[in-house]
Tab-separated table of C-alpha atoms and ligand atoms in Angstrom:
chain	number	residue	atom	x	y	z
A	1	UNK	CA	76.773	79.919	107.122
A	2	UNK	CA	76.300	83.570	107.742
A	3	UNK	CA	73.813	85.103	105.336
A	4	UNK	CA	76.370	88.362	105.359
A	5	UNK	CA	79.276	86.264	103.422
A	6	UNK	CA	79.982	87.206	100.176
A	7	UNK	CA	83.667	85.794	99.180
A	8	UNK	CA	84.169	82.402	99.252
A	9	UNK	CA	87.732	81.341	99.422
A	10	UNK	CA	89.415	77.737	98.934
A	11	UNK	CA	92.688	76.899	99.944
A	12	UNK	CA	93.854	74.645	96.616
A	13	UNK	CA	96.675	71.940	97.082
A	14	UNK	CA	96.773	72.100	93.586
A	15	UNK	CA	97.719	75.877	93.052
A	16	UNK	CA	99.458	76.037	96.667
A	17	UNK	CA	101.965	73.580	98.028
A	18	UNK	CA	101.590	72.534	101.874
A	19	UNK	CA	104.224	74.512	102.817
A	20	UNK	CA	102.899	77.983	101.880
A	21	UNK	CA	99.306	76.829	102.768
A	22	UNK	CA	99.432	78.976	106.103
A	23	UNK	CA	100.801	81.758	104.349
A	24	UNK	CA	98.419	81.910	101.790
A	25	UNK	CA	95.568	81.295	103.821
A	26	UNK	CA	96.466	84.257	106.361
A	27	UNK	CA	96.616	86.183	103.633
A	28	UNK	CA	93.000	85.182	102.349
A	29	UNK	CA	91.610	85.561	105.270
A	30	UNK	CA	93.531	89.379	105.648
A	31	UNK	CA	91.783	90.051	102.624
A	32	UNK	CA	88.574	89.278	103.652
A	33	UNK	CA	87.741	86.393	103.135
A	34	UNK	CA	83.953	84.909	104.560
A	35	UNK	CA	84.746	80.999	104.093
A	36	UNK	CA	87.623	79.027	103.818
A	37	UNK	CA	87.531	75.769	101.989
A	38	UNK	CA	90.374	73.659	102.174
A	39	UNK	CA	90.305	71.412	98.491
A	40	UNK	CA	92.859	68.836	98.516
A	41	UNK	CA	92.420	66.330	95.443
A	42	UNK	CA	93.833	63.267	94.924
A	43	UNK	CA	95.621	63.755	98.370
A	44	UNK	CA	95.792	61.305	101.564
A	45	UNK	CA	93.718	61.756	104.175
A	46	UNK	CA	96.987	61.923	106.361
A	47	UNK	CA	98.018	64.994	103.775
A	48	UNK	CA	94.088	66.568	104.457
A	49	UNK	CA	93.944	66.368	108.233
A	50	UNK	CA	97.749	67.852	108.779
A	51	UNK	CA	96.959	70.790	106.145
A	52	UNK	CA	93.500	71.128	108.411
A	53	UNK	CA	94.973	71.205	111.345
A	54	UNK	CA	96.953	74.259	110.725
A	55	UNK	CA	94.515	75.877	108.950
A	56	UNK	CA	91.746	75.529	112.057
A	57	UNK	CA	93.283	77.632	113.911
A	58	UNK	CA	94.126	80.572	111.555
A	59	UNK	CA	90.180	80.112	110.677
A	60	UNK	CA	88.880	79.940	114.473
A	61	UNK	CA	91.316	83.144	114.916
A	62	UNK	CA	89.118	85.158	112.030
A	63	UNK	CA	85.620	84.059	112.645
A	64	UNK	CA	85.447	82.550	109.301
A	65	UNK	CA	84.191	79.242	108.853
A	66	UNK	CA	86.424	76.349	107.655
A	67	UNK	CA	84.881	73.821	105.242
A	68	UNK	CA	86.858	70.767	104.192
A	69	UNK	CA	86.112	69.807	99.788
A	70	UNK	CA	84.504	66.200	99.863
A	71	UNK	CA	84.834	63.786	102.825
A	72	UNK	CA	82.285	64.280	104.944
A	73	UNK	CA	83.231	62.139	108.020
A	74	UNK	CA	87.109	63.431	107.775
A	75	UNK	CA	85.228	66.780	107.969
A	76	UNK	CA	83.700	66.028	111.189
A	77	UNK	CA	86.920	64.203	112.407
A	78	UNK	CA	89.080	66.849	112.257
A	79	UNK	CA	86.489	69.328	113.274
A	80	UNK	CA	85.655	71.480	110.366
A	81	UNK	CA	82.534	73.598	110.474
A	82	UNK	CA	81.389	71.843	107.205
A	83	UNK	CA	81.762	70.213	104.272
A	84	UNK	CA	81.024	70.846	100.531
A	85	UNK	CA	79.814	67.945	97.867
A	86	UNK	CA	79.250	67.680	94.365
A	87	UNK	CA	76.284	66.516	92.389
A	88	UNK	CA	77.738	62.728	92.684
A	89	UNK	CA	78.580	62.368	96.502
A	90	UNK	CA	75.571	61.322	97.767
A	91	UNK	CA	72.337	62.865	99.778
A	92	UNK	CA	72.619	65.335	102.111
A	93	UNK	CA	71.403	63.335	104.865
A	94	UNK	CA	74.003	60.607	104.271
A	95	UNK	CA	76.743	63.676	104.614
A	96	UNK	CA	75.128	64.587	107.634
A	97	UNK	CA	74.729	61.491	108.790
A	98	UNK	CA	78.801	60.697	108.170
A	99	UNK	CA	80.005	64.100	109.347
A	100	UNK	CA	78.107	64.136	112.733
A	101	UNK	CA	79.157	60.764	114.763
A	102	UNK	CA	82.963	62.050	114.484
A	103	UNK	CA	82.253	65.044	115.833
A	104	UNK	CA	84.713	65.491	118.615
A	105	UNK	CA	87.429	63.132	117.507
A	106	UNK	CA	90.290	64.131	115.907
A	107	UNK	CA	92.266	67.335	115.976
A	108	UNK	CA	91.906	68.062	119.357
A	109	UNK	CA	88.264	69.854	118.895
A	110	UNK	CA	88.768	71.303	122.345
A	111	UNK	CA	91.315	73.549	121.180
A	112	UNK	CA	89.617	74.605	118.010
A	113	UNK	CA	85.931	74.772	118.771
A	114	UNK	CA	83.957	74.470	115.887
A	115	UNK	CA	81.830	77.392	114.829
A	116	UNK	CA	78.821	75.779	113.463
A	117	UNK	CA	76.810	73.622	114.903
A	118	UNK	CA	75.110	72.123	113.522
A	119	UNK	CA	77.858	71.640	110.533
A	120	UNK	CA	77.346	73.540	107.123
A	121	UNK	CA	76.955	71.333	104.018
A	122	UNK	CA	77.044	72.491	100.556
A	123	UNK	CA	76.781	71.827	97.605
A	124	UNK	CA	78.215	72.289	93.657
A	125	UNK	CA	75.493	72.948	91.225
A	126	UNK	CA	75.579	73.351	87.870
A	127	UNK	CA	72.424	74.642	86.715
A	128	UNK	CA	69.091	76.418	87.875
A	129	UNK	CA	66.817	72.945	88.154
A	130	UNK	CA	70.089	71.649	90.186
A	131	UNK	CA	69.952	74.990	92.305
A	132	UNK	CA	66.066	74.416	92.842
A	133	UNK	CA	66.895	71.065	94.198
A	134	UNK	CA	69.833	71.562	96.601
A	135	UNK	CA	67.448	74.149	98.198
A	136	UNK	CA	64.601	72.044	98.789
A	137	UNK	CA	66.799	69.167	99.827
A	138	UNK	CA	67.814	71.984	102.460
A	139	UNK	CA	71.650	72.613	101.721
A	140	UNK	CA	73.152	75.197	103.653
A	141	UNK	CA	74.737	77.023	100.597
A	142	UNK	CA	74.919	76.144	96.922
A	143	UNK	CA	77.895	76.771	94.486
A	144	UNK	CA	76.659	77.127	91.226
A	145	UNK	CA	78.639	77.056	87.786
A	146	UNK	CA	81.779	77.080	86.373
A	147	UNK	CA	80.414	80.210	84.807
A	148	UNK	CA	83.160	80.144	82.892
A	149	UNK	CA	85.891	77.221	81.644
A	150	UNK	CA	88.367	76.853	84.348
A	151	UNK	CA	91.688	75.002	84.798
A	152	UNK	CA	91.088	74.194	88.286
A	153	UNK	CA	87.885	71.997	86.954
A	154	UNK	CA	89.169	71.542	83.340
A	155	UNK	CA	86.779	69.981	81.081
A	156	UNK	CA	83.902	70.897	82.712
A	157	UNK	CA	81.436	72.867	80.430
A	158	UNK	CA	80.760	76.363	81.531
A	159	UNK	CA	77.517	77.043	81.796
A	160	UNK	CA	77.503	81.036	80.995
A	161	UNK	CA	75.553	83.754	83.180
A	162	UNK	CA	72.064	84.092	81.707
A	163	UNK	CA	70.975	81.839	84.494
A	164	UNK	CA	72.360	83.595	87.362
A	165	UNK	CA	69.270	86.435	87.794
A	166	UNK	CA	66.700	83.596	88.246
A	167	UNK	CA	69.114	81.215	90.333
A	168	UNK	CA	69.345	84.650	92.728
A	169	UNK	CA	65.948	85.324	92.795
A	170	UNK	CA	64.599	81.481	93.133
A	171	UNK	CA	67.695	80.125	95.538
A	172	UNK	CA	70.185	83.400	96.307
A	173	UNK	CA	67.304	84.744	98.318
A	174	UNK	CA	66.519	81.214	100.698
A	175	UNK	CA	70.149	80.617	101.087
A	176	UNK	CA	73.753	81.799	100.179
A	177	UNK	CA	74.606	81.053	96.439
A	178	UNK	CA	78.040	81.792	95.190
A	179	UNK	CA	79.008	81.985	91.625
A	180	UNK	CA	82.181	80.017	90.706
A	181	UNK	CA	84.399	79.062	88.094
A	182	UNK	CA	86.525	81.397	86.086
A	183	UNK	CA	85.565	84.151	87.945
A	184	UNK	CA	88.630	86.875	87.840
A	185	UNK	CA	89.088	90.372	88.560
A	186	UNK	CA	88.123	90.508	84.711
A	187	UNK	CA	85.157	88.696	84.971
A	188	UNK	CA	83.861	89.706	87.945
A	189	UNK	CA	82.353	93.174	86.868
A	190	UNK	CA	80.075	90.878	84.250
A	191	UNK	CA	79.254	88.139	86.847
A	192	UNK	CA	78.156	90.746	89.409
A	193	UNK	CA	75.765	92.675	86.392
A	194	UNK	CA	74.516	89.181	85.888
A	195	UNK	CA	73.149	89.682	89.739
A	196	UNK	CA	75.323	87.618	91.236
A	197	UNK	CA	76.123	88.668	94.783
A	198	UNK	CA	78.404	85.888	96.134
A	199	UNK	CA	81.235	84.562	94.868
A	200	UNK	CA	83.909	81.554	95.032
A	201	UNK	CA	87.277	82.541	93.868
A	202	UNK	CA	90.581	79.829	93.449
A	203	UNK	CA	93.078	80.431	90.998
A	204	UNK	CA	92.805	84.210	90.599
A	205	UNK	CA	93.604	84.589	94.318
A	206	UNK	CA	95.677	81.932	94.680
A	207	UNK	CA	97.871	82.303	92.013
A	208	UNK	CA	98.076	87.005	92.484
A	209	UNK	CA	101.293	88.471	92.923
A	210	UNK	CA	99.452	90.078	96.024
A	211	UNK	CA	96.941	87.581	97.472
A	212	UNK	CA	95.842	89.642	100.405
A	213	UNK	CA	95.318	93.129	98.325
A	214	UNK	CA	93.982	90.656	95.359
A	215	UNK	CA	91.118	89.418	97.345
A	216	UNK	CA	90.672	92.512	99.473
A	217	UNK	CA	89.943	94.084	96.158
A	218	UNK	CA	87.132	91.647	94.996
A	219	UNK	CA	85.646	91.473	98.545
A	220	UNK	CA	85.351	94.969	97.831
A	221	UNK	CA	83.384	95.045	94.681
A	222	UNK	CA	81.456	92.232	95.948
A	223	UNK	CA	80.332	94.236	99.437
A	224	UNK	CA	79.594	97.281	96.570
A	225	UNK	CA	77.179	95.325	95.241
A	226	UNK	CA	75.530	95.094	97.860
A	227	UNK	CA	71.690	93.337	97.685
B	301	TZP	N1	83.603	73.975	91.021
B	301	TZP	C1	83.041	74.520	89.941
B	301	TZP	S1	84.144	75.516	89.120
B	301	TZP	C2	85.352	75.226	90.262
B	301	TZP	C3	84.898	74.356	91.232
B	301	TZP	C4	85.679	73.873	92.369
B	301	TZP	C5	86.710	75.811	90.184
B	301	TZP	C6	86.757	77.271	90.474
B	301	TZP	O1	88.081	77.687	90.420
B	301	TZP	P1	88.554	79.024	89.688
B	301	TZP	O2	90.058	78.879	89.649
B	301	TZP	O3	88.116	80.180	90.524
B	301	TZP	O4	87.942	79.024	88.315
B	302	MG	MG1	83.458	66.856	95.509
């Protein structure tokens, strides 16, 4: 995960059909996008390695990390630079431990070399003690939020920014944290003087009338911040 990345971008099935899921991504990654998560819920593996397998390439092209949502050993399989977990999926050293004897089957990892080695692994947090401990189990990166409620996790309670300063200074400074959840062109401006400096982005991209000038514009405000 390179420490420079600052927008964090996931390819949704459940904002973008399949069949625009090149499209959109091109236009994600135009924009300037750092990593590219590919989030399929409640969808086959078949579904998730044929969506990947388009995707690699376009990824591999732009230097940007591809990370497949959940599924650790598919992840390796189809030769993904990493893999992202929530709070409930287990240790990282099982995901490790899953994503790393696959390595090399699949999607013909010959023709998309993966990036990383060894593979990324991160992983949703939803609060600063939850932050603390995906760091000292040695995560890669950490999500942390929703911030804000969001449709793409309804029901989840946001949990707000006043934690964000400490998360930065305790976890943001070891290894990359991004802010998600509700995070908009809107919100951003309040996220960022919360002093966040990385950021996870779904709907609002996926969903813009202009995806590529939609995220070039928050990649924007996120490199302004600097830090
Ligand atoms: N994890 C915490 S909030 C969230 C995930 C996957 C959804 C973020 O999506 P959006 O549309 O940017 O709020
Ligand atoms: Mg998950």
């Amino acid at each position: 995960m390179p420490q420079s990345a600052r927008l964090y971008c996931i390819l949704d099935l459940g904002y973008t059909p399949e069949v625009r899921a090149e499209e959109v991504t091109a236009s994600l990654l135009a924009g300037g996008a750092d990593i590219l998560q590919l989030r399929a819920k409640n969808h086959d593996h078949a579904t998730i390695r044929r969506v990947a397998e388009k995707l690699l390439p376009l990824c591999r092209a732009a230097g940007v990390p591809f990370i497949l949502n959940d599924f650790p050993a598919l992840a390796g399989e189809i030769g993904a630079d990493g893999v992202h977990i929530g709070q409930d999926d287990g240790s990282l050293e099982a995901a490790r431990a899953a994503f790393a004897p696959e390595r090399g089957v699949g999607v013909s990892p010959a023709a998309f070399p993966p990036s990383s080695i060894p593979p990324i692994i991160g992983r949703s947090t939803h609060s600063l003690a939850q932050a603390r401990a995906a760091l000292a189990e040695g995560f890669d990166y950490i999500g942390f939020g929703p911030l804000f409620p969001t449709p793409t996790k309804a029901g989840r309670p946001a949990i707000g920014v006043r934690e964000i300063a400490a998360m930065e200074r305790e976890v943001g400074s070891a290894i990359p944290a991004f802010c998600i959840g509700g995070i908009t062109p809107a919100t951003l401006p309040q996220v960022l003087a919360a002093g966040a400096r990385r950021a996870v982005i779904v709907s609002a991209l996926l969903n813009a009338d202009n995806i590529e000038a939609a995220t070039h514009a928050v990649k924007t405000a996120l490199k302004e911040k600097g830090g």
